[in-house]
N, CA, C and O atoms as a GROMACS GRO file, in nm:
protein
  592
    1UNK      N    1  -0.864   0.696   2.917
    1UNK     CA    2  -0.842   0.805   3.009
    1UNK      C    3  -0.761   0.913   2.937
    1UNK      O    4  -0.668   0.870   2.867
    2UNK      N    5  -0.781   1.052   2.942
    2UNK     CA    6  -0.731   1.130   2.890
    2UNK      C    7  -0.640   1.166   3.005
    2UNK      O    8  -0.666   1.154   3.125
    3UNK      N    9  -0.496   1.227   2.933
    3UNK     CA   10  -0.419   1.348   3.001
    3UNK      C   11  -0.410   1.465   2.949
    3UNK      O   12  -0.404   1.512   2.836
    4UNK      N   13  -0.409   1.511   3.081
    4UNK     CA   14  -0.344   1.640   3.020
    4UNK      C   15  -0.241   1.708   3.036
    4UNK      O   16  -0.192   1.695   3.148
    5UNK      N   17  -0.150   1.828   2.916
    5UNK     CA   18  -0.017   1.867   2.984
    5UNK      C   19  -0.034   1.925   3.073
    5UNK      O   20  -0.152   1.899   3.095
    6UNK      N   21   0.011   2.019   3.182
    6UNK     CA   22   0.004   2.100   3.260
    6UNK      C   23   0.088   2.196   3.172
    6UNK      O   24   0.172   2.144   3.097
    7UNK      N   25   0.074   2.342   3.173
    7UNK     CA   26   0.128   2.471   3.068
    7UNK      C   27   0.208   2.530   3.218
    7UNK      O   28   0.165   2.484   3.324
    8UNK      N   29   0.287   2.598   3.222
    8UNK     CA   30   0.348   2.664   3.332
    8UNK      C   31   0.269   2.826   3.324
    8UNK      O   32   0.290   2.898   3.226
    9UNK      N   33   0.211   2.855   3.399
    9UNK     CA   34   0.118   2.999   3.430
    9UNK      C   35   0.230   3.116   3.450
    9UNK      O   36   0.209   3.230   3.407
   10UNK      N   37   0.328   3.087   3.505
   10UNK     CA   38   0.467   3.164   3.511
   10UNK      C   39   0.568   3.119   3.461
   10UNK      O   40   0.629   3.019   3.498
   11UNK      N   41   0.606   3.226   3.325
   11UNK     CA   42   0.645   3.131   3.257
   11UNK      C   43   0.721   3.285   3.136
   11UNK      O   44   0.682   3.400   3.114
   12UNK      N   45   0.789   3.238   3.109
   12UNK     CA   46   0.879   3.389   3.008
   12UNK      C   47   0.869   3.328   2.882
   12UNK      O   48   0.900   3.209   2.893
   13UNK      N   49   0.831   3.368   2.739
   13UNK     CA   50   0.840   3.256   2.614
   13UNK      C   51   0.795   3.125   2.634
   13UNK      O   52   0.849   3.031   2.576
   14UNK      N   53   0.682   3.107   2.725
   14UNK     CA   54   0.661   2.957   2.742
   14UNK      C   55   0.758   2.910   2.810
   14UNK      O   56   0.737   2.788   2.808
   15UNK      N   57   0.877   2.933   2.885
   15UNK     CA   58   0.941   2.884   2.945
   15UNK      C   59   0.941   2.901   3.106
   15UNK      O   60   0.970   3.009   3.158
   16UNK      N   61   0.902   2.776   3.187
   16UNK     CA   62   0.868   2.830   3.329
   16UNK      C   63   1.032   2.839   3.392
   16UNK      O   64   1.146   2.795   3.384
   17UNK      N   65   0.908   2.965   3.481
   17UNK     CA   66   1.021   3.060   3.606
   17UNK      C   67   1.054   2.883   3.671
   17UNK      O   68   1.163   2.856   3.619
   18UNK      N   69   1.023   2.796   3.730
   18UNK     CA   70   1.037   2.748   3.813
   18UNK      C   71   1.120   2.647   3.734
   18UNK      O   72   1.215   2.598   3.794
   19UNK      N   73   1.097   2.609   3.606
   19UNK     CA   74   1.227   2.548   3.549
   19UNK      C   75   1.376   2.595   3.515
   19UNK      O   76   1.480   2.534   3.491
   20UNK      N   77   1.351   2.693   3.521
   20UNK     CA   78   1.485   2.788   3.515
   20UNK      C   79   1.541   2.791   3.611
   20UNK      O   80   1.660   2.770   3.588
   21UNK      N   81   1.514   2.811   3.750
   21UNK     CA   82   1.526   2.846   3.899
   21UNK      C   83   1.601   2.689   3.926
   21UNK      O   84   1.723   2.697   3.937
   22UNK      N   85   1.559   2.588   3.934
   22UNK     CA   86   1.571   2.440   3.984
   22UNK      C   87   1.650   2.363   3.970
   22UNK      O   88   1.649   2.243   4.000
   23UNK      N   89   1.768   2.457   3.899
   23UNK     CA   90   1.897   2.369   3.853
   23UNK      C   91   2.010   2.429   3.986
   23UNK      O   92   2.094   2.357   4.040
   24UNK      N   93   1.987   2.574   4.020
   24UNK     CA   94   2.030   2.600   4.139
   24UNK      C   95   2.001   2.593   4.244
   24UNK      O   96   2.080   2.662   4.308
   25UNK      N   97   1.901   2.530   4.330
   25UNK     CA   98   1.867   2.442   4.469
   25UNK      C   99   1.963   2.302   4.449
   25UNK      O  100   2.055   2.268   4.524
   26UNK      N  101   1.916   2.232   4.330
   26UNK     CA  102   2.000   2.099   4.326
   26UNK      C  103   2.117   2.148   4.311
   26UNK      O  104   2.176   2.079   4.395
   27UNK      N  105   2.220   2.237   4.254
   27UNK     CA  106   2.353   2.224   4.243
   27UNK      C  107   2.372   2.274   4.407
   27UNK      O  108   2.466   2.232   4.475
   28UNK      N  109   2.265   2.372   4.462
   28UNK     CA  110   2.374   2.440   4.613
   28UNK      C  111   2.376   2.309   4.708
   28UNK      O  112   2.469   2.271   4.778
   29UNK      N  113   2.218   2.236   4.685
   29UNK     CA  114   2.189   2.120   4.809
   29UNK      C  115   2.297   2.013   4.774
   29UNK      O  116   2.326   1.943   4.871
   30UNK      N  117   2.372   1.978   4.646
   30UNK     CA  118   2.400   1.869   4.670
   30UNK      C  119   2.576   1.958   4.673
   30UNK      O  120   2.648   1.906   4.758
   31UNK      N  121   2.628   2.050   4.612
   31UNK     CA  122   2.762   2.100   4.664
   31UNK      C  123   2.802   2.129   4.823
   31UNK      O  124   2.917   2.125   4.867
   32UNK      N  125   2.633   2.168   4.926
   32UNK     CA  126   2.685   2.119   5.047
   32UNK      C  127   2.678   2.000   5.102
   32UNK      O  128   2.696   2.001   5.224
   33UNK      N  129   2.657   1.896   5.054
   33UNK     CA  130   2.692   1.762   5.071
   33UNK      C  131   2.785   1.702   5.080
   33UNK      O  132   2.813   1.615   5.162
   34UNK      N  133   2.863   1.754   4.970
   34UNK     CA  134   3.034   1.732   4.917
   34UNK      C  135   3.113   1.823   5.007
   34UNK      O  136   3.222   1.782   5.046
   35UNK      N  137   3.066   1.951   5.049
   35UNK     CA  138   3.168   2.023   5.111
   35UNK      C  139   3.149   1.992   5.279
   35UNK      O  140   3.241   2.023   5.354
   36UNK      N  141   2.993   1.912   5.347
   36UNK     CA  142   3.020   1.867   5.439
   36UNK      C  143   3.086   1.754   5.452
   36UNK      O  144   3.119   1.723   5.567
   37UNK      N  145   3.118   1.677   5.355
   37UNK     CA  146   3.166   1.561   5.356
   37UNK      C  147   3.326   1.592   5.388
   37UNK      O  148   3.396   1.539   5.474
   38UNK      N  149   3.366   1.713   5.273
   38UNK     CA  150   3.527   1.751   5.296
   38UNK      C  151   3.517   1.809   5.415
   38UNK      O  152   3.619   1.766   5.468
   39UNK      N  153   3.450   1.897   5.518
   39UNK     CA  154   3.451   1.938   5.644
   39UNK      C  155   3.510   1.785   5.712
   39UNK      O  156   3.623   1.783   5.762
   40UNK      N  157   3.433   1.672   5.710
   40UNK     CA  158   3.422   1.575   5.794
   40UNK      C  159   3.540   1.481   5.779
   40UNK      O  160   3.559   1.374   5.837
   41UNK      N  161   3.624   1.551   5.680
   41UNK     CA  162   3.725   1.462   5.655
   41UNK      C  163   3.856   1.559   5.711
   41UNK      O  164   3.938   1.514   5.790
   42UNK      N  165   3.861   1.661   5.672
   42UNK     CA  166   3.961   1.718   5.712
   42UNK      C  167   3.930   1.861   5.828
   42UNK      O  168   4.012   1.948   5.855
   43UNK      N  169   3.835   1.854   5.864
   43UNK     CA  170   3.786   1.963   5.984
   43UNK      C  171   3.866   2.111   5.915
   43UNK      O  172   3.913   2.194   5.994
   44UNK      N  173   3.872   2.122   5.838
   44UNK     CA  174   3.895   2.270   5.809
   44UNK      C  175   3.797   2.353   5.771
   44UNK      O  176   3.743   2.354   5.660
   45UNK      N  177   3.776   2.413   5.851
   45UNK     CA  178   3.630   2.550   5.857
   45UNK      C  179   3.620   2.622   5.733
   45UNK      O  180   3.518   2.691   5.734
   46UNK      N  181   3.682   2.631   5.636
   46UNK     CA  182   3.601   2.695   5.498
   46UNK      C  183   3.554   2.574   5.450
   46UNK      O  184   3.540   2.592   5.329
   47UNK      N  185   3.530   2.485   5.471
   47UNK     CA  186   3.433   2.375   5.411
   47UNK      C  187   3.328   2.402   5.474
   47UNK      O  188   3.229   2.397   5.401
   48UNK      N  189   3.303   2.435   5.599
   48UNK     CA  190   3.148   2.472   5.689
   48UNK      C  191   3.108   2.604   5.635
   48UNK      O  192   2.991   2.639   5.652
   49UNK      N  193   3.196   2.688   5.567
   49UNK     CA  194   3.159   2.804   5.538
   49UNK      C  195   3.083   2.793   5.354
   49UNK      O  196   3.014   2.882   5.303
   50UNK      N  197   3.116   2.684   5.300
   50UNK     CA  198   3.115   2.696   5.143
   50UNK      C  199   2.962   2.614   5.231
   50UNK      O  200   2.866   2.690   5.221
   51UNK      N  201   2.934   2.520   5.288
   51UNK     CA  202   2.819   2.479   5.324
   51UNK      C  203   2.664   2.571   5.360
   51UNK      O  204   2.545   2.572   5.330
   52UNK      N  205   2.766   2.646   5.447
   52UNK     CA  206   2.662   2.734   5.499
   52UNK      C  207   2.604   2.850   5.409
   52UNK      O  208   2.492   2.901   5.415
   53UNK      N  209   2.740   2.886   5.301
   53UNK     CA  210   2.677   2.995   5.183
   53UNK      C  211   2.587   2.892   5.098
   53UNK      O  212   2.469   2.914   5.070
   54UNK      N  213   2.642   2.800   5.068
   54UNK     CA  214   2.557   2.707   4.953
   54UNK      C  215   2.380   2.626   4.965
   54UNK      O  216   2.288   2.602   4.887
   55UNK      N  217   2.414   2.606   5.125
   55UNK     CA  218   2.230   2.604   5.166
   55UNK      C  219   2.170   2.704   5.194
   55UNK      O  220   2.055   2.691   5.238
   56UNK      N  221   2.231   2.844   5.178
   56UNK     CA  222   2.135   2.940   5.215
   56UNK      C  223   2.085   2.974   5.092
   56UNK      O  224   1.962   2.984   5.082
   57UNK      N  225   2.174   2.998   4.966
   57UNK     CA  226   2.181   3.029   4.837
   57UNK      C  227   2.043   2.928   4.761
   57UNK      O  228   1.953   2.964   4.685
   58UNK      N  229   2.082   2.753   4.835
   58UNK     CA  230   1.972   2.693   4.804
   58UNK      C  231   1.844   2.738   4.805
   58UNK      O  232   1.767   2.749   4.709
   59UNK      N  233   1.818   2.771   4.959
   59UNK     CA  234   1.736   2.800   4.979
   59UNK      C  235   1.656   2.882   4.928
   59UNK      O  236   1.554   2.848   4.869
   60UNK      N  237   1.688   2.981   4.942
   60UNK     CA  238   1.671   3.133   4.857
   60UNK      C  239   1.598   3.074   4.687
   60UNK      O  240   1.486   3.094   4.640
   61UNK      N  241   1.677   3.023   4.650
   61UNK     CA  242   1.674   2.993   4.508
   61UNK      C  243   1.465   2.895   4.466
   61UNK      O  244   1.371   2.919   4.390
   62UNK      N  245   1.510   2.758   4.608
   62UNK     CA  246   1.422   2.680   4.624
   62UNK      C  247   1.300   2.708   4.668
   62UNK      O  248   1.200   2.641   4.642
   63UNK      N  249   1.305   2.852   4.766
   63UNK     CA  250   1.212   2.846   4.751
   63UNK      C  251   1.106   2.977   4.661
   63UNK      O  252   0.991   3.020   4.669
   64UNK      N  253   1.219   3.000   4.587
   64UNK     CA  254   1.116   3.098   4.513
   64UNK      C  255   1.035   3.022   4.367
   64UNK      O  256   0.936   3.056   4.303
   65UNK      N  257   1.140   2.896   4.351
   65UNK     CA  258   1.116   2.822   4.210
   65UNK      C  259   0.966   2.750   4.338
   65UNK      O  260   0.853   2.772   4.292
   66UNK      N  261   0.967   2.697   4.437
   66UNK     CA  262   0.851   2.643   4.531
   66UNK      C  263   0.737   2.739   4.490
   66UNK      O  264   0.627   2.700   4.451
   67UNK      N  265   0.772   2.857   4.501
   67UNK     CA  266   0.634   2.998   4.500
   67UNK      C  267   0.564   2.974   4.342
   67UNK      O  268   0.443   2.973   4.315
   68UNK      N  269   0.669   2.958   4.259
   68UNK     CA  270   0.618   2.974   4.122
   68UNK      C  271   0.536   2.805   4.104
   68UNK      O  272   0.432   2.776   4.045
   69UNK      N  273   0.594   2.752   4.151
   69UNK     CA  274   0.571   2.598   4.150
   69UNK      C  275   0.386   2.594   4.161
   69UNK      O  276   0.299   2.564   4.079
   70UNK      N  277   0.380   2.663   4.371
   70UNK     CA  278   0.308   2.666   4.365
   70UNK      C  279   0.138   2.768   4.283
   70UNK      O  280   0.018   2.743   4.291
   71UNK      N  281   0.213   2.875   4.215
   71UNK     CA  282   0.163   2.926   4.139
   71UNK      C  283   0.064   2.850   4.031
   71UNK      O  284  -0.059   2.845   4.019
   72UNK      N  285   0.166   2.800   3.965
   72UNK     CA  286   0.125   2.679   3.853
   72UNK      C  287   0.082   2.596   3.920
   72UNK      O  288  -0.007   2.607   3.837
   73UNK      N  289   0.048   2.509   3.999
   73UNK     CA  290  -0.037   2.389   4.064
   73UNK      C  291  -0.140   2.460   4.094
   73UNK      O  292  -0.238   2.388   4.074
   74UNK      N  293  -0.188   2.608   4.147
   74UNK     CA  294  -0.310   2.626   4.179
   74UNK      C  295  -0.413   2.679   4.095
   74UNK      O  296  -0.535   2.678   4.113
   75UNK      N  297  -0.339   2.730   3.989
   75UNK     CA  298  -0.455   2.797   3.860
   75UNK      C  299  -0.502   2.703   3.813
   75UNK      O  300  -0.455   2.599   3.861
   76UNK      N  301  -0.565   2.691   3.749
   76UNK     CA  302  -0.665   2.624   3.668
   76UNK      C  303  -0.734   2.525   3.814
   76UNK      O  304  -0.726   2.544   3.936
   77UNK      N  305  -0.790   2.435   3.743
   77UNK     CA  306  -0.829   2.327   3.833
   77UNK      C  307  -0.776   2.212   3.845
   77UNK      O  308  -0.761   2.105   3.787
   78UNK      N  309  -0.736   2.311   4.008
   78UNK     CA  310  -0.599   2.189   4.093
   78UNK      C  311  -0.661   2.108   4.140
   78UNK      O  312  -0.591   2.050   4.224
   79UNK      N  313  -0.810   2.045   4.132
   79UNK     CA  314  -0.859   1.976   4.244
   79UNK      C  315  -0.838   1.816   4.133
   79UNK      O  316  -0.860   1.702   4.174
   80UNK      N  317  -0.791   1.851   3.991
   80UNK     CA  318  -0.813   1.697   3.923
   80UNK      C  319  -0.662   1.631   3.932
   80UNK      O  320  -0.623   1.533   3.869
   81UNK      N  321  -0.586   1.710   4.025
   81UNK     CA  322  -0.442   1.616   4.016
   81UNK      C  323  -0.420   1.517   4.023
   81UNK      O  324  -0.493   1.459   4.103
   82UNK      N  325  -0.356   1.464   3.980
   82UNK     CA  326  -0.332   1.294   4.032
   82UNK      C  327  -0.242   1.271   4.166
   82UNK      O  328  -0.157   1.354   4.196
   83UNK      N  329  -0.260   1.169   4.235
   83UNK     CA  330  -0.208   1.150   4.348
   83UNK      C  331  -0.012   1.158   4.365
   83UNK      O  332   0.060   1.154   4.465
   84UNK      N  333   0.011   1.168   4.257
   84UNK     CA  334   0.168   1.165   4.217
   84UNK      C  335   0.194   1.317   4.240
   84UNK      O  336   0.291   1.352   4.305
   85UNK      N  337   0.094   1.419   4.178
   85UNK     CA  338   0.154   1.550   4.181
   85UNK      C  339   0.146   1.618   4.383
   85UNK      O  340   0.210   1.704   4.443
   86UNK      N  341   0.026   1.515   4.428
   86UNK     CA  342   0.027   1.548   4.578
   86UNK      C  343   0.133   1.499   4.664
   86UNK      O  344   0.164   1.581   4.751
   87UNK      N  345   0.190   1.404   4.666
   87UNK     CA  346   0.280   1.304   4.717
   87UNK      C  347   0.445   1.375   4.718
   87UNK      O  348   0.530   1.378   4.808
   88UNK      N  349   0.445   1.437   4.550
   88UNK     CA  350   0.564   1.537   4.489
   88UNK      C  351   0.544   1.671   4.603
   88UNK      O  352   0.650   1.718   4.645
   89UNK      N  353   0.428   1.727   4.649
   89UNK     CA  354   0.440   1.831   4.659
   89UNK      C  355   0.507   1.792   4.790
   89UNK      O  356   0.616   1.843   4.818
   90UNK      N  357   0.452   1.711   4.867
   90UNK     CA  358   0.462   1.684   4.989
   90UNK      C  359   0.594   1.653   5.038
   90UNK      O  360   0.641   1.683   5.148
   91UNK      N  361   0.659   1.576   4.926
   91UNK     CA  362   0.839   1.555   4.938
   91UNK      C  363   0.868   1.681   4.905
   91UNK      O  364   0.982   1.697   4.948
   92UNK      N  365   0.824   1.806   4.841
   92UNK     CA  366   0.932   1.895   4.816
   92UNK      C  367   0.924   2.005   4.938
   92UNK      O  368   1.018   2.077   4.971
   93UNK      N  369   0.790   2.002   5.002
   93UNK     CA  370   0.792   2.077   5.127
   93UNK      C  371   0.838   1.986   5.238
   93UNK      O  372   0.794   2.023   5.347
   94UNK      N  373   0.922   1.867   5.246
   94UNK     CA  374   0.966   1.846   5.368
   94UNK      C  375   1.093   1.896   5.319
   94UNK      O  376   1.155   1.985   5.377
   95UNK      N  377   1.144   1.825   5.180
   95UNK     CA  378   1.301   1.873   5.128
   95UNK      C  379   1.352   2.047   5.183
   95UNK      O  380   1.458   2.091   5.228
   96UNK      N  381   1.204   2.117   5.149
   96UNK     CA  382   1.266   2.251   5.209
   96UNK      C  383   1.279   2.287   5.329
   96UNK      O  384   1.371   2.359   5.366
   97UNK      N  385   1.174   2.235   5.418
   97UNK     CA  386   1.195   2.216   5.598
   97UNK      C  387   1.303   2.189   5.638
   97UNK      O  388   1.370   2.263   5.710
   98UNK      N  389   1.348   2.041   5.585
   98UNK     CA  390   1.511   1.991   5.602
   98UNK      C  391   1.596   2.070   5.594
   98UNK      O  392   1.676   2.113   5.678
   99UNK      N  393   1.573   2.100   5.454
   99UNK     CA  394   1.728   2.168   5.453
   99UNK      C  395   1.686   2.353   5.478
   99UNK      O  396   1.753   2.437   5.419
  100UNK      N  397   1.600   2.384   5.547
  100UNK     CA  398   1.600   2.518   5.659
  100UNK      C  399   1.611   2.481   5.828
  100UNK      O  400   1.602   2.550   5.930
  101UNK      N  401   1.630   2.369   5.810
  101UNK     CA  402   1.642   2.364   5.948
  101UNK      C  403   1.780   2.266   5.946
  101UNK      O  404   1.821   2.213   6.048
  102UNK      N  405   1.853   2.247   5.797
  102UNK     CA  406   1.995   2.199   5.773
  102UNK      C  407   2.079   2.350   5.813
  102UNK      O  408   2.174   2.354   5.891
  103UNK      N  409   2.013   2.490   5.729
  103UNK     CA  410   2.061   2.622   5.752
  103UNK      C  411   2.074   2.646   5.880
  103UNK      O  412   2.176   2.710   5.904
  104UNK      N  413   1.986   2.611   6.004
  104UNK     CA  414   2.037   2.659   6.133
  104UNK      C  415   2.092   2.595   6.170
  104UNK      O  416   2.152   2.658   6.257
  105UNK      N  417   2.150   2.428   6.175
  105UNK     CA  418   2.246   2.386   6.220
  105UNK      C  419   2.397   2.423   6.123
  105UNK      O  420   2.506   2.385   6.166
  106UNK      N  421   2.388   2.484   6.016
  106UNK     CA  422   2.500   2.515   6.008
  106UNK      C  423   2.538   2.652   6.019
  106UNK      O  424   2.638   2.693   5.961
  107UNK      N  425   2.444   2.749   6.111
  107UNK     CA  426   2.489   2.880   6.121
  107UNK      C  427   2.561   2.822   6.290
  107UNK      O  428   2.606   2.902   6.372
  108UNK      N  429   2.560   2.709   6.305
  108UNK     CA  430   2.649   2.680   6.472
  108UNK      C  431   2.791   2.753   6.415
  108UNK      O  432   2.821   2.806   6.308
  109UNK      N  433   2.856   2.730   6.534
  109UNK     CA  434   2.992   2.717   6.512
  109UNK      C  435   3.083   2.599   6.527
  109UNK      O  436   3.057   2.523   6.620
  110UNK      N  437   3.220   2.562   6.423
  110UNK     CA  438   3.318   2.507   6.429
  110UNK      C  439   3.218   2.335   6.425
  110UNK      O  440   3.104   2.339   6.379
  111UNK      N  441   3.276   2.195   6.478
  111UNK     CA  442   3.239   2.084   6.448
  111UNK      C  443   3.112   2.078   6.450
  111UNK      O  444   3.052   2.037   6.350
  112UNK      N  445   3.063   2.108   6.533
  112UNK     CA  446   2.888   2.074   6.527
  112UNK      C  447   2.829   2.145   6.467
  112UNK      O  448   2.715   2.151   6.513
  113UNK      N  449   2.843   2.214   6.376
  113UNK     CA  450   2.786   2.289   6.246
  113UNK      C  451   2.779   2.213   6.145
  113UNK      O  452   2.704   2.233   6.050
  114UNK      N  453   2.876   2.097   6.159
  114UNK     CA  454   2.840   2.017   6.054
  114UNK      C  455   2.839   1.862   6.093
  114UNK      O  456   2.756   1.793   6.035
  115UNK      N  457   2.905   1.814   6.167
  115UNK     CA  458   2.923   1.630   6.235
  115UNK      C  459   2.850   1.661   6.352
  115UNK      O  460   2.844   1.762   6.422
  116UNK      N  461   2.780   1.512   6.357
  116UNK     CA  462   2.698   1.459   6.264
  116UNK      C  463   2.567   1.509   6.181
  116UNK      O  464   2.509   1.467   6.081
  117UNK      N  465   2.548   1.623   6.274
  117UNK     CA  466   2.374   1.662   6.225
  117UNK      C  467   2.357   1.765   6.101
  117UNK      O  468   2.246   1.792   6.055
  118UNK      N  469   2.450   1.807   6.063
  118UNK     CA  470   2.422   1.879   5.923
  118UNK      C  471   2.468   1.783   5.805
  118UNK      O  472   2.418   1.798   5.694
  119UNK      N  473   2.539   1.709   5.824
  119UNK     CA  474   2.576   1.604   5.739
  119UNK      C  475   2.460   1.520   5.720
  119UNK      O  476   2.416   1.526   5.606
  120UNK      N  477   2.407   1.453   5.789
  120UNK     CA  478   2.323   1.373   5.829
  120UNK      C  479   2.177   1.484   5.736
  120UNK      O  480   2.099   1.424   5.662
  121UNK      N  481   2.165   1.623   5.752
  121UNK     CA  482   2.051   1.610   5.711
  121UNK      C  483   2.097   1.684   5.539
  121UNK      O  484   2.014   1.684   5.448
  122UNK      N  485   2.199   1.727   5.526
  122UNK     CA  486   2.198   1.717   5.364
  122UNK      C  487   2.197   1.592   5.308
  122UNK      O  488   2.152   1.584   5.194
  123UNK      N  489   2.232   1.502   5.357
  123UNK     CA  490   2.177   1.313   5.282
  123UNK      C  491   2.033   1.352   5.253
  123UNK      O  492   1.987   1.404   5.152
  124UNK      N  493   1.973   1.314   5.366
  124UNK     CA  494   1.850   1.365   5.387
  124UNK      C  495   1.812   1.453   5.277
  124UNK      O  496   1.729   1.403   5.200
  125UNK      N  497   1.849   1.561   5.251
  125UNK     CA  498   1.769   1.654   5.139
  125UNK      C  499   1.828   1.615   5.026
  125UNK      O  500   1.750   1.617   4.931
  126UNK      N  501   2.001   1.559   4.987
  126UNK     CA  502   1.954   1.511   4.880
  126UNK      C  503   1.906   1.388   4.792
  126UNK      O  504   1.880   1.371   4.672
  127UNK      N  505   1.907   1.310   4.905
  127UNK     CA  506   1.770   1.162   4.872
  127UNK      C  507   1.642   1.224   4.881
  127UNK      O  508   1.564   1.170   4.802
  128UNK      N  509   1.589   1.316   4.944
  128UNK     CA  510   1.460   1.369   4.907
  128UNK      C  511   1.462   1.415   4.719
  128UNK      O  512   1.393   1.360   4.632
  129UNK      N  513   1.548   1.513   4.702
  129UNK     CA  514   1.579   1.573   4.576
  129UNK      C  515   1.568   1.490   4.475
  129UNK      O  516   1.522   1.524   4.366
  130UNK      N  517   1.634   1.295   4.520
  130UNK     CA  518   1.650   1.226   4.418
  130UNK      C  519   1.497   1.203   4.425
  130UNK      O  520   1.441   1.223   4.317
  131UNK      N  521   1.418   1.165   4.526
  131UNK     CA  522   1.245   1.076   4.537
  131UNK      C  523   1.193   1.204   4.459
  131UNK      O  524   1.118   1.170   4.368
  132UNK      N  525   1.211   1.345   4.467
  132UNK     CA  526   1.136   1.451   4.401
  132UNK      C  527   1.134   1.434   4.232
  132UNK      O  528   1.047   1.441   4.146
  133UNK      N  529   1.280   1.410   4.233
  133UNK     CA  530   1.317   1.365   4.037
  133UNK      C  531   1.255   1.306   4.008
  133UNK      O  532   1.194   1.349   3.910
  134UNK      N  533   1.211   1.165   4.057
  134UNK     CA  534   1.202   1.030   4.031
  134UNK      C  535   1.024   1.093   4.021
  134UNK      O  536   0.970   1.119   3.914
  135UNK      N  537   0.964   1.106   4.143
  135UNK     CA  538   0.807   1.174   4.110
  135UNK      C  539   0.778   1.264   4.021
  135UNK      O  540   0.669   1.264   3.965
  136UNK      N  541   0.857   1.339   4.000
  136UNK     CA  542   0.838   1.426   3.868
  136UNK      C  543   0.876   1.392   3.716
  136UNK      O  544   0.873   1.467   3.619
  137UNK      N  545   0.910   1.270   3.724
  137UNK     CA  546   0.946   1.204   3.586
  137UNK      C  547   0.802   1.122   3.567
  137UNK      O  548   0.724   1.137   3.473
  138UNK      N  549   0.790   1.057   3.649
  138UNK     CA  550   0.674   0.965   3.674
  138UNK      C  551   0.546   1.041   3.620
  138UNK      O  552   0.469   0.986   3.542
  139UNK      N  553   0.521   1.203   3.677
  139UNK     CA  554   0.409   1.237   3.670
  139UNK      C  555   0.437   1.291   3.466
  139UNK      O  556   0.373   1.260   3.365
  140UNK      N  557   0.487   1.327   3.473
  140UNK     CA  558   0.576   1.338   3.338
  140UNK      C  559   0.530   1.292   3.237
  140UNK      O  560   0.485   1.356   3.141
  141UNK      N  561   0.540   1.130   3.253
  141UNK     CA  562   0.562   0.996   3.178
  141UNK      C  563   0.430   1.025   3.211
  141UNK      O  564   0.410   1.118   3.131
  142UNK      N  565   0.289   1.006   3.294
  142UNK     CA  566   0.192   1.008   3.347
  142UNK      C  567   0.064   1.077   3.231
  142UNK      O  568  -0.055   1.055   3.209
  143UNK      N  569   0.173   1.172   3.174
  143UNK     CA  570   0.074   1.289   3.120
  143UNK      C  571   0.037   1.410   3.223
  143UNK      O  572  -0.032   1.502   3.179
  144UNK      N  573   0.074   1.412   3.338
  144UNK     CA  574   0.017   1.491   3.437
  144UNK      C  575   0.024   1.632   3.421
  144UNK      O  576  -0.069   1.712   3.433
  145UNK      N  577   0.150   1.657   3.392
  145UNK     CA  578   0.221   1.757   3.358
  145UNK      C  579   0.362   1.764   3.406
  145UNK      O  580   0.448   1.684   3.370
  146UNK      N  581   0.387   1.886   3.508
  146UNK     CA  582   0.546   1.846   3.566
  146UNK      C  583   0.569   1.938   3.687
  146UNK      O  584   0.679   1.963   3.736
  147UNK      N  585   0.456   1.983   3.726
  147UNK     CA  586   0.422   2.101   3.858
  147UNK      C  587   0.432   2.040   3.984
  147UNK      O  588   0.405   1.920   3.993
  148UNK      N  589   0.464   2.097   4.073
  148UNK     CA  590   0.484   2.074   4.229
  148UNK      C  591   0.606   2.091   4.304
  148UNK      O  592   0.606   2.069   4.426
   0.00000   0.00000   0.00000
């Protein structure tokens, strides 16, 4: 069976937009994790506030590296993917649902902006983040390439 690499279609010097982009979704998603966690420990409201800048920032970030992502998955011929790069895509569009619908529970105000339900769903996005790593190493190792 042959593989093949996947080339990034957006891409500066051969270097993809969407690898560049992807180090800041994971640092904002998992710094509001830590700062809901310090909310939940000591209820002081600039921890809901470093949360609420840091998943929006995610967001922003995630889903433009998502646009380029999906850029590169659809050129050429996307129909020979392997079932790993579909499965990836599918965890990274719930990861972004989550944590946009982590963003409106933390535009609440004061405790319930963050205990239990914004806490509860940055876990959530970043155990998705870790199953996204883990599929994108896989497809990797695969030969697949590294898109989705």
């Amino acid at each position: 069976m042959t593989h093949q690499t996947l080339q990034p279609r957006v891409a500066i010097a051969g270097v993809s937009l969407r690898g560049l982009l992807m180090p800041f979704p994971i640092a904002c998603f998992t710094g509001a994790l830590l700062t809901d966690i310090a909310y939940a420990q000591t209820a002081l409201i600039q921890w809901a506030n470093f949360s609420a800048w840091l998943l929006a920032f995610g967001m922003l970030t995630g889903g433009i590296a998502f646009l380029f992502g999906l850029i590169d998955l659809f050129i050429g011929d996307w129909r020979s993917r392997g079932v790993l790069v579909w499965t990836r895509l599918g965890v990274v569009v719930a990861l972004l649902a989550i944590a946009l619908a982590n963003n409106f529970v933390h535009a609440r105000d004061g405790w319930t902006s963050v205990v239990p339900t914004g806490l509860t769903l940055s876990v959530i996005t970043v155990l998705l983040m870790i199953v996204s790593g883990v599929l994108g190493e896989l497809i990797f190792r695969r030969g697949e390439g590294d898109l989705a």
